[in-house]
Steps between C-alpha positions, in 0.01 A plus 500: 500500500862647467542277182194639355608820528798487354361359179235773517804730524675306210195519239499848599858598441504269202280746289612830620739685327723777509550656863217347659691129415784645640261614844360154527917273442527616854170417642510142318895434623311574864263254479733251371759540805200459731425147344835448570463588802161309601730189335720532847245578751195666504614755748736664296305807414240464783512762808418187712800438724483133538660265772755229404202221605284662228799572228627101563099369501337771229787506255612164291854674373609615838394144630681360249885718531412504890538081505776477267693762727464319815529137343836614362638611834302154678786296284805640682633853681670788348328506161476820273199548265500782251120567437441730204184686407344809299336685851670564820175507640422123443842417626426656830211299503710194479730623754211558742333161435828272562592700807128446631545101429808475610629816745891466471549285248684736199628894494296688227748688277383709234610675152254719339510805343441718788774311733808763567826398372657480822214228580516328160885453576437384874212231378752355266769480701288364773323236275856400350702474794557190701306578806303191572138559457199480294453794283250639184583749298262640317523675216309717208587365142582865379724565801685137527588533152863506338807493740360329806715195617284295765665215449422392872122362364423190513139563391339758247112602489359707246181552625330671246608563082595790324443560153824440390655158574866573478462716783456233707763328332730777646313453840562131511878563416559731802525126640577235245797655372867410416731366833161374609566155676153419622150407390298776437112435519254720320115548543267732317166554573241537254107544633311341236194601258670835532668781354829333602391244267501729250849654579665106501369467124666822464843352632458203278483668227803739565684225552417333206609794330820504630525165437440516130719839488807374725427780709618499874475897601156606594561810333499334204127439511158673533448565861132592431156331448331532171134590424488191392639356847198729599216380354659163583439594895203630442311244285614223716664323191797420709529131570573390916647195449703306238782657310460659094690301235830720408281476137155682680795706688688627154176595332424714802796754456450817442644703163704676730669139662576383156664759407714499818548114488642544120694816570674310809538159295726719212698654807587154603602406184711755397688444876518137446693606163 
């Protein structure tokens, strides 16, 4: 239902024009975050206050990051898991669920956007130190960002993707980072048949473009979806399983991309020089 709507809401803001386009961005953008949404757990934008029994049984994501939390800390004590995600919300939900299986077993620390500094500096200084004991900190991709050393983790979750994949990149660094003399392990979680389906086609593609273009900074690239990307989503032309040939990949760019590839390829020439 929520997927029909939103392509309702796309044909409609696909022939509108002038202000009323403009009206309807925001109304589409909506609809989009709540597939997003739906992608972690159904709950997300529901009034329903659900138990942990009917988060862990109802929803296959949380089911999912719920038993790779408590396996990790099952192999040995004193672990630290950096779990990173898009919605605070959903990451309470985890909390909740892996307290309810297993009272005890971790302390909940969290970084968001709405955590005080004072708190922020606390968590991290908690989740760093040496203090045996196992801990999660959990933290929103926009907040955990640049700057962040949590070099402490043994294990990093991204539980759900965002629409630019060097983002991530950045999250996965607060970790795996230079002076780092461990294994790091990294999980992401993508609910397929979905809109995060969509968004991982997205990331290959951005990545094949920095790829072609010798580009490392995600500023360097379009941090956007396309109208193509669009009717992509909404015409179900995205493949689910097998990967494009870089060929099928290339012919996909936009006119904007090539121009950015070439313009960055003649910048790396004239340094080389």
């Amino acid at each position: 239902m929520l997927r029909e709507a939103t392509k309702e809401a796309f044909e409609k803001w696909k022939s509108a024009r002038g202000y009323a386009k403009i009206e309807m961005q925001g109304e589409l953008l909506a609809l989009i975050t709540r597939l997003r949404q739906t992608s972690c757990a159904h709950y997300m934008y529901s009034d329903e206050m659900p138990t942990a029994e009917q988060l862990y049984d109802r929803c296959a994501k949380i089911k999912a990051v719920v038993d790779r939390i408590i396996e990790t800390f099952d192999t040995g004590f004193d672990h630290r898991v950096l779990f990173f995600s898009n919605y605070p919300k959903f990451m309470e939900m985890v909390s909740k669920c892996v307290d309810s299986k297993r009272p005890g077993l971790m302390k909940s620390l969290f970084y968001t956007g709405s955590t005080k500094k004072q708190e922020r500096v606390a968590n991290v200084t908690d989740f760093q130190s040496k203090c045996p004991a196992n801990r999660v900190m959990f933290v929103t991709l926009a907040a955990g960002g640049c700057g962040l050393n949590l070099m402490a983790a043994r294990t990093v979750i991204i539980s759900d993707p965002w629409f630019n994949p060097f983002l991530e990149d950045q999250a996965i660094a607060r970790a795996h980072r230079i002076g780092q003399m461990r294994d790091v392990h990294m999980f992401r979680y993508i609910m397929e048949n979905s809109i995060e389906t969509w968004i991982q086609k997205l990331h290959d593609k951005k990545r094949m473009v920095a790829g072609v273009a010798g580009l490392i900074e995600a500023k360097s690239l379009p941090k956007d979806f396309s109208m193509k990307d669009l009717k992509e989503l909404f015409l179900d032309t995205v493949s689910t399983g097998g990967e494009l040939a870089i060929e099928q990949r290339k012919a996909k760019l936009t006119e904007q991309e090539r121009k950015m590839a070439k313009k960055a390829e003649a910048a790396a020439e004239r340094k080389a020089e």
